Backbone as a chain_set.jsonl record, in Angstrom:
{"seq": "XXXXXXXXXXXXXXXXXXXXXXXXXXXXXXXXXXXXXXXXXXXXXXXXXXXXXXXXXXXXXXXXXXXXXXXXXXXXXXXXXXXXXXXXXXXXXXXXXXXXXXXXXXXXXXXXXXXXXXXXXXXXXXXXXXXXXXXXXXXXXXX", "coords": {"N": [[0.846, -1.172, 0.0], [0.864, 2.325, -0.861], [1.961, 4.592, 1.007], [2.152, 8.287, 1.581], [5.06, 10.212, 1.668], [5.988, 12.86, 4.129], [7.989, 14.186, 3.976], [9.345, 14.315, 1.637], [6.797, 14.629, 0.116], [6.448, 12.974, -1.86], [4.892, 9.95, -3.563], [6.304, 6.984, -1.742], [6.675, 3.654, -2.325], [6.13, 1.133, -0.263], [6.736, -2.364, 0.831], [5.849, -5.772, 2.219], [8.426, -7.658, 2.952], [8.888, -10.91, 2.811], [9.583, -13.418, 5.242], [12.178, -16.364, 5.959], [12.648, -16.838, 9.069], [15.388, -17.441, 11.205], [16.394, -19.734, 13.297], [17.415, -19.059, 16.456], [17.853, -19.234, 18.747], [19.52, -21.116, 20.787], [19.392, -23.513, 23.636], [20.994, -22.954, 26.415], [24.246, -24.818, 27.837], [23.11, -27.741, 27.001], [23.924, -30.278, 24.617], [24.463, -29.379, 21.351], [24.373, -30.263, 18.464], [26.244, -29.825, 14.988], [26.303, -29.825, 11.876], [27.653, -28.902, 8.763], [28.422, -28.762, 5.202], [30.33, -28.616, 2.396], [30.43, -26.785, -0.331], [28.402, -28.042, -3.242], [29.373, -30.439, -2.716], [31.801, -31.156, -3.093], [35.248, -32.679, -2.879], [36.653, -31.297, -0.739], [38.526, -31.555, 1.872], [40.686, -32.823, 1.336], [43.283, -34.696, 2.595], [46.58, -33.361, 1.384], [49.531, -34.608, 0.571], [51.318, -33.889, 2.905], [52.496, -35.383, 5.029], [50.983, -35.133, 7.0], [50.292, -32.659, 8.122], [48.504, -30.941, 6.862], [45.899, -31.539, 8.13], [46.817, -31.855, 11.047], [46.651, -28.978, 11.189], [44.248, -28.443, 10.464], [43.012, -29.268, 13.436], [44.347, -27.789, 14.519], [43.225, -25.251, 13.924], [40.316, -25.703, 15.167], [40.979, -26.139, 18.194], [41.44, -23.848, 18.39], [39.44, -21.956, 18.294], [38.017, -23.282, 20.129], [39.318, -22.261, 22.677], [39.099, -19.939, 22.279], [36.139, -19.175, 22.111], [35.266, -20.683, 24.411], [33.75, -22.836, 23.973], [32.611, -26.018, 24.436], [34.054, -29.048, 23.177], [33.085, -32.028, 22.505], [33.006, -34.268, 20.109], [34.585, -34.104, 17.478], [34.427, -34.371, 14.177], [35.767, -34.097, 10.656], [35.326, -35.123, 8.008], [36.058, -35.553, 4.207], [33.876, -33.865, 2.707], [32.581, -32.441, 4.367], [31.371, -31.405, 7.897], [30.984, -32.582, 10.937], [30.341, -31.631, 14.735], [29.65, -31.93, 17.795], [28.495, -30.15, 20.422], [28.772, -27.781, 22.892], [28.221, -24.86, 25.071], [27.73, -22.139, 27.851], [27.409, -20.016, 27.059], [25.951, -17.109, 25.005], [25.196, -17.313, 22.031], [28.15, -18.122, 21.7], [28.139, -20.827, 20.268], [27.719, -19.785, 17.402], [29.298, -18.514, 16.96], [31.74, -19.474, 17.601], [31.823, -21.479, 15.086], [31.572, -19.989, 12.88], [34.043, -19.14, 12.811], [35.665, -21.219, 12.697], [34.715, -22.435, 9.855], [35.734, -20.216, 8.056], [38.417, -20.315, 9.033], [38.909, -23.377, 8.03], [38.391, -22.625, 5.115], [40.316, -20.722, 4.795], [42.66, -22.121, 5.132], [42.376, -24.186, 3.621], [41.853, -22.768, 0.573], [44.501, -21.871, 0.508], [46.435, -23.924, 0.538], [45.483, -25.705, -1.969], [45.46, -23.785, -3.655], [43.035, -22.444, -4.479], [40.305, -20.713, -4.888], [37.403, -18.923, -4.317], [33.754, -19.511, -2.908], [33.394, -21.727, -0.108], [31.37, -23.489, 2.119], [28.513, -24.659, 1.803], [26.162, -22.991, 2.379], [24.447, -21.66, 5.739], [25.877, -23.172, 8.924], [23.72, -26.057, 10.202], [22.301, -26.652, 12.925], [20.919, -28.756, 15.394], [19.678, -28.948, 19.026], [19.93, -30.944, 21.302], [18.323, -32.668, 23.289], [17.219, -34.555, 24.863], [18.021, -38.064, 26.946], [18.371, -40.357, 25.404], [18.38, -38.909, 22.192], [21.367, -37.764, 22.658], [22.714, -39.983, 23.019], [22.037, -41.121, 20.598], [23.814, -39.265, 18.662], [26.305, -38.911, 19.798], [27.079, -41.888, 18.996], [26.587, -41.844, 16.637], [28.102, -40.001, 15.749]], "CA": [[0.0, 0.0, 0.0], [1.44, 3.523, -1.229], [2.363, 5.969, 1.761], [2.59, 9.289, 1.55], [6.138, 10.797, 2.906], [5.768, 14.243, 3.954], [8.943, 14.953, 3.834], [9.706, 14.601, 0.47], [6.465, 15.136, -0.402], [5.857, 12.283, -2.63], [4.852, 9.126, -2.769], [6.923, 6.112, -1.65], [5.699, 2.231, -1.94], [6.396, 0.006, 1.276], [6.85, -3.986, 0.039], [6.226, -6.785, 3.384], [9.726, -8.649, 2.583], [8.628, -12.002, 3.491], [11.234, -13.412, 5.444], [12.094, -17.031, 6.752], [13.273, -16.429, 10.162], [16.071, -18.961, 11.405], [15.888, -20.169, 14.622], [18.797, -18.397, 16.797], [17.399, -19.563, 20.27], [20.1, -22.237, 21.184], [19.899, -23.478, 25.162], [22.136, -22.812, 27.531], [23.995, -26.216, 28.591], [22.614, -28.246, 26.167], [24.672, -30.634, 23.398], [24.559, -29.342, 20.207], [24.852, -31.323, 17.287], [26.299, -29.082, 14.285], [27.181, -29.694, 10.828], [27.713, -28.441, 7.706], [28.255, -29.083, 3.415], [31.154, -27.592, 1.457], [30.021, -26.177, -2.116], [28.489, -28.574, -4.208], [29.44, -31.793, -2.113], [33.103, -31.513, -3.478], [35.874, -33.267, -1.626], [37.66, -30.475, -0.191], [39.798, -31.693, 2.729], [41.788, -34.52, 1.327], [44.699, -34.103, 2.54], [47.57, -33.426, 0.406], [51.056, -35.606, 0.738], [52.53, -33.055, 3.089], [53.317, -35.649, 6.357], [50.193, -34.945, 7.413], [50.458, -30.781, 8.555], [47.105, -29.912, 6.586], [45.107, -32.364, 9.464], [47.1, -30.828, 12.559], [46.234, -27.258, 10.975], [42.546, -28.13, 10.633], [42.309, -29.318, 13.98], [44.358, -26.129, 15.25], [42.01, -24.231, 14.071], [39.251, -26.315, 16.194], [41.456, -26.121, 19.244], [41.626, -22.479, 18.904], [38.237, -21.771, 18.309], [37.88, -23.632, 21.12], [39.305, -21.393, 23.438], [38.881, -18.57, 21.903], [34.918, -18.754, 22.667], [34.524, -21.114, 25.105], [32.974, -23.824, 23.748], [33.476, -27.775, 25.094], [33.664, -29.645, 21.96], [32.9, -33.449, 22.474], [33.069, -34.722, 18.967], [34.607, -33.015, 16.155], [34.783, -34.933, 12.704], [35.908, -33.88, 9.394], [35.159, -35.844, 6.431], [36.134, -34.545, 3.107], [33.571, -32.809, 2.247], [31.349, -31.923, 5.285], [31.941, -31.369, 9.49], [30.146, -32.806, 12.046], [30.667, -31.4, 16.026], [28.871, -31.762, 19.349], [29.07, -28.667, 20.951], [27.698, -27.559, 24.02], [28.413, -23.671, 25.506], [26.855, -21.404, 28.35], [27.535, -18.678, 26.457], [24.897, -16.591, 24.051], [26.368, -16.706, 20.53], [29.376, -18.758, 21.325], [28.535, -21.721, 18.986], [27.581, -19.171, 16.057], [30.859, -17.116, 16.728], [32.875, -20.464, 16.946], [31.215, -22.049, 13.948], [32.036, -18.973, 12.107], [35.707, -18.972, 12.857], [36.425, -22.733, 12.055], [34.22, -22.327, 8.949], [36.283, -19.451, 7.778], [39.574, -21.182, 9.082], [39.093, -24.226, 7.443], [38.351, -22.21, 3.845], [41.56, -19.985, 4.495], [43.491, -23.065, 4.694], [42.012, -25.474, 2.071], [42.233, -22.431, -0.464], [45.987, -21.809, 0.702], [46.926, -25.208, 0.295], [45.493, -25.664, -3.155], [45.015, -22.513, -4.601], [41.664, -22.35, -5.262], [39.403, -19.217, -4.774], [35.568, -18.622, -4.44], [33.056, -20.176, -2.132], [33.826, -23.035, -0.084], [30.648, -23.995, 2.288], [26.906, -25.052, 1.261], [25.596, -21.869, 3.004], [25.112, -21.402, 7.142], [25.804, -24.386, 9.192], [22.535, -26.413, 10.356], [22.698, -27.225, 14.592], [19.762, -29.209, 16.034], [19.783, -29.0, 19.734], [20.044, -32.545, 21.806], [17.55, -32.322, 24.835], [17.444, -36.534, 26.258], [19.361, -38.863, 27.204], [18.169, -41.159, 23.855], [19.129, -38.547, 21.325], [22.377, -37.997, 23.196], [23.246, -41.17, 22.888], [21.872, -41.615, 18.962], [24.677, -38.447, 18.234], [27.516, -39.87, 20.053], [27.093, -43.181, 18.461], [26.246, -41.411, 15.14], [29.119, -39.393, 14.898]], "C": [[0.893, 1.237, 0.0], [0.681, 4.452, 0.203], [3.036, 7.1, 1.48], [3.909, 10.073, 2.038], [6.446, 11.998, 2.669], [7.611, 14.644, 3.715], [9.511, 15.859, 2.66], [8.461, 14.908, -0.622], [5.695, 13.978, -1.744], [5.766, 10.86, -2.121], [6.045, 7.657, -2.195], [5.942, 4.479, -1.101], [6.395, 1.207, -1.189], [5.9, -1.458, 0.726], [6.654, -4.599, 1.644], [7.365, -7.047, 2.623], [8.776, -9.776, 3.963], [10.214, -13.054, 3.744], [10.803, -15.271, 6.417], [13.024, -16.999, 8.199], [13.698, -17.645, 11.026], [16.166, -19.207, 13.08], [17.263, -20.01, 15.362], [18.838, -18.742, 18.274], [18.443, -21.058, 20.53], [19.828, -22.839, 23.186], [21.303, -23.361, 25.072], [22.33, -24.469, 28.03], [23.728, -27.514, 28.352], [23.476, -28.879, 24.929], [23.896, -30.237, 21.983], [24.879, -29.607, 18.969], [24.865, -30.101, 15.984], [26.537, -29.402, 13.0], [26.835, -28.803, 9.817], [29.078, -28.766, 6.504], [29.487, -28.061, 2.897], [30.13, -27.822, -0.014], [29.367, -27.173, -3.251], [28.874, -30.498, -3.76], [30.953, -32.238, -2.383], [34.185, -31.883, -2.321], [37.166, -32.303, -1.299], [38.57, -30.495, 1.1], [40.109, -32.907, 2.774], [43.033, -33.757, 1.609], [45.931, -34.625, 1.921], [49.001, -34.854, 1.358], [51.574, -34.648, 1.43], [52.906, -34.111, 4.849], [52.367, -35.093, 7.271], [49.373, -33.582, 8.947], [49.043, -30.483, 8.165], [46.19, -30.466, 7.733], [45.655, -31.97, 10.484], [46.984, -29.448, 12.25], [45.203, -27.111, 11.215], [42.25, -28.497, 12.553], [43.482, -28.385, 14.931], [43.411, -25.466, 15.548], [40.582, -24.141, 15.047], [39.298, -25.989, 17.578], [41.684, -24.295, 19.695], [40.142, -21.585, 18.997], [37.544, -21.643, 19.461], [37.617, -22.87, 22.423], [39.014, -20.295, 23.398], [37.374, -18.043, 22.678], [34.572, -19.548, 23.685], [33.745, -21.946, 25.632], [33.398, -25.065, 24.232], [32.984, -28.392, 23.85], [33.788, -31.367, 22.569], [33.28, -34.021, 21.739], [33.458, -33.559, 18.051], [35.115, -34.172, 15.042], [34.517, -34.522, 11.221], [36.058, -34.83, 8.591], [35.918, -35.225, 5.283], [35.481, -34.05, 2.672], [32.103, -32.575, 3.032], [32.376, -31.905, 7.114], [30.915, -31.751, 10.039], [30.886, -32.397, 13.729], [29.609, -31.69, 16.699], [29.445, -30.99, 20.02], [28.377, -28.565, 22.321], [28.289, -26.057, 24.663], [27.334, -23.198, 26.53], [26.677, -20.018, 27.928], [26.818, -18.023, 25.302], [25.885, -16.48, 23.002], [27.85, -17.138, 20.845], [29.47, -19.853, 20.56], [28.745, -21.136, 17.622], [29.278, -19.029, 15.865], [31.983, -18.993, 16.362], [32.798, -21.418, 15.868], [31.57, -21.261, 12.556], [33.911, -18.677, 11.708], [36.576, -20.135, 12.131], [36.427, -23.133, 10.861], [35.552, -21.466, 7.785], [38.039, -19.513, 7.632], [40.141, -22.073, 7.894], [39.336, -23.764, 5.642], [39.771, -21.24, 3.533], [42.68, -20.988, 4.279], [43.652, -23.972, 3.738], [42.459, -24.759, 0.369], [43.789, -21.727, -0.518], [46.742, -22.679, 0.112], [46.843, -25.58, -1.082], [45.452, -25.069, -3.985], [44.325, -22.334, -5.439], [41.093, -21.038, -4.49], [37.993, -20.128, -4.801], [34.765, -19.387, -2.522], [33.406, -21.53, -2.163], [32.788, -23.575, 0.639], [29.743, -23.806, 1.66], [26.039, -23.987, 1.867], [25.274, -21.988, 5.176], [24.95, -23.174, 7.677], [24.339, -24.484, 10.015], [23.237, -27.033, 12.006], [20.786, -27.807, 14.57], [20.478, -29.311, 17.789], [19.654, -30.656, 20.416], [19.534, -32.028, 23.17], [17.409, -33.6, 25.87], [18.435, -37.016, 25.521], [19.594, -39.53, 26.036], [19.219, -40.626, 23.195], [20.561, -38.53, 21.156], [23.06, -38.679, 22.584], [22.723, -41.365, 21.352], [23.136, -40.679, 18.594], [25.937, -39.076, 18.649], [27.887, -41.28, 19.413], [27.304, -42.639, 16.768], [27.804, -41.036, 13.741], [30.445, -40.018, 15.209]], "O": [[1.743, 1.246, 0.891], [-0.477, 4.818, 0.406], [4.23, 7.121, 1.18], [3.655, 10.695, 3.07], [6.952, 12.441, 1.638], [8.011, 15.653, 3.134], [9.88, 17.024, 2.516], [8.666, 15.276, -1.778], [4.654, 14.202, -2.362], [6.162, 10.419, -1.043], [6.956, 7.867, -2.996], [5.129, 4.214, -0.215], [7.254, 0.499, -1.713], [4.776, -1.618, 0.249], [7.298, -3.949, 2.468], [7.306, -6.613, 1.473], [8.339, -9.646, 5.107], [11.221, -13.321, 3.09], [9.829, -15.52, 7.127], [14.235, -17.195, 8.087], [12.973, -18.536, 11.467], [15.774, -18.318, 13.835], [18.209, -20.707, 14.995], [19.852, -18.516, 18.936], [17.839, -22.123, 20.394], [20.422, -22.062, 23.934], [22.237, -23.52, 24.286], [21.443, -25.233, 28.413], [23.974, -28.401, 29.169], [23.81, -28.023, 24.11], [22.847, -30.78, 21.636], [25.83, -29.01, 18.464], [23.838, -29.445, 15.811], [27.711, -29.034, 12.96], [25.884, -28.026, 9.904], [30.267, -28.943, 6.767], [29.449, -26.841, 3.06], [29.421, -28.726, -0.456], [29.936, -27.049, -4.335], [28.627, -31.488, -4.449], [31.379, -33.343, -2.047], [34.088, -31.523, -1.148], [38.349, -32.532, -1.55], [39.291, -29.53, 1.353], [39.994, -33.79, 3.624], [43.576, -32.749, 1.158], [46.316, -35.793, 1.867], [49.07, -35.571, 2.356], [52.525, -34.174, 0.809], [53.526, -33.529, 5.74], [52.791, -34.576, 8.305], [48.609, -33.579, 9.913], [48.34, -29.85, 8.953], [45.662, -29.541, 8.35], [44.767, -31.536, 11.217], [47.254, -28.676, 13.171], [44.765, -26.181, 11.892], [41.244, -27.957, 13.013], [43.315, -28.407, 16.151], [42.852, -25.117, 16.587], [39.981, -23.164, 15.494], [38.313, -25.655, 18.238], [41.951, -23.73, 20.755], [39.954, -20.653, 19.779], [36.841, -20.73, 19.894], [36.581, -22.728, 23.073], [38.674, -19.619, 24.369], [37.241, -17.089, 23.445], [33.446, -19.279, 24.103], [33.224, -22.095, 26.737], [34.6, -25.202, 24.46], [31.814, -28.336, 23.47], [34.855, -31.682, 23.096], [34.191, -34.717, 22.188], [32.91, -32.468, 17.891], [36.189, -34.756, 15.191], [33.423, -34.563, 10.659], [37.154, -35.39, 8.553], [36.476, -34.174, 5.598], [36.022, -33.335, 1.829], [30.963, -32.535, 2.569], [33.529, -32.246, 7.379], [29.835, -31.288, 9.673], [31.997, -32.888, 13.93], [28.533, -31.696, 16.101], [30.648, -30.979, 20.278], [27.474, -29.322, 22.679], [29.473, -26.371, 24.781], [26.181, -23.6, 26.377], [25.95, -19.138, 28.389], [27.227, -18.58, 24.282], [26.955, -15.872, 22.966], [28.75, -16.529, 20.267], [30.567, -20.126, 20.073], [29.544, -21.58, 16.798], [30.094, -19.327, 14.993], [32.594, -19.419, 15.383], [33.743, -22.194, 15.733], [31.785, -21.772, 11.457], [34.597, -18.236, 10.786], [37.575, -20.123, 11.412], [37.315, -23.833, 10.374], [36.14, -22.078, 6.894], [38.76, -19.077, 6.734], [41.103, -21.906, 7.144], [40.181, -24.326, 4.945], [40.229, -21.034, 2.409], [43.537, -20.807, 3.413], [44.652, -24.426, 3.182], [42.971, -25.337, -0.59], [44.168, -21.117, -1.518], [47.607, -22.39, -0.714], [47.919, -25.823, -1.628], [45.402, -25.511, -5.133], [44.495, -22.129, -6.641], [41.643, -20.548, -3.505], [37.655, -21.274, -5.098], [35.291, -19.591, -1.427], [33.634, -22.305, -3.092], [32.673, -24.674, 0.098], [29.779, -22.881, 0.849], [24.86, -24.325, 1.761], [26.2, -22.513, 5.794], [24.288, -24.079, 7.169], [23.775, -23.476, 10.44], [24.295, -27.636, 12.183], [19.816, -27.371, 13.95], [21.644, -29.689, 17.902], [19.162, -31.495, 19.662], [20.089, -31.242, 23.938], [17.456, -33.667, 27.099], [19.148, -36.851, 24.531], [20.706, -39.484, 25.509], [20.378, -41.041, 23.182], [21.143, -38.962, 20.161], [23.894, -38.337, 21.745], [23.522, -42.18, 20.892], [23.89, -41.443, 17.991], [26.582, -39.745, 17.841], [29.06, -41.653, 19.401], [28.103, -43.091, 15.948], [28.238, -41.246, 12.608], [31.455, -39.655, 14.606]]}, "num_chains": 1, "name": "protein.A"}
């Protein structure tokens, strides 16, 4: 619907943006099961012939993450071309922030190493929260 804006005097037309709104509410305390998809499903952390440096880099980066925000990581497994963690934090926005860092890590190193450019994950990583003992135990086993 076209509103008037005095300011300028004319009119200007106001759009809803329909929006899906992602679910940012993590508990407190709570295991968090996280992963996420590189680009296309491609196998981006084989690691090269170097004596096996690119695998103690990636899980630097994990270990620094780590501390950095805070987080108690349980499980962390890299595949070649996806991550799975169990996370758990009391801290608001410390899985995002350390999800963000490792994400970002991992793509500074993979396109170091081979010298590739562009986009390297499948877009933001996907967490489901773990609330019983069951699930718990289906994730630990899982991963």
């Amino acid at each position: 619907m076209p509103a008037l804006n005095e300011t300028l005097g004319r009119r200007v037309r106001y759009r809803a943006k329909k929006r899906n709104p992602r679910h940012r509410c993590m508990p407190r305390g709570h295991w968090v099961h996280v992963s996420s998809r590189v680009v296309r499903g491609r196998y981006a952390f084989v690691p090269p012939e170097d004596g096996g440096l690119f695998v103690l880099l990636m899980w630097g980066i994990i270990g620094r993450a780590q501390i950095r925000y805070g987080v108690d990581v349980a499980i962390a497994v890299v595949a070649s071309n996806h991550l799975h963690c169990l996370l758990r934090s009391d801290r608001p926005g410390a899985i995002s922030a350390f999800m963000q860092y490792v994400k970002a890590g991992f793509a500074r190193l993979t396109h170091k190493t081979y010298e590739t450019s562009g986009p390297m994950w499948d877009g933001p990583f996907r967490a489901s929260t773990i609330l019983d003992v069951k699930a718990e135990e289906f994730w630990f086993a899982y991963i």
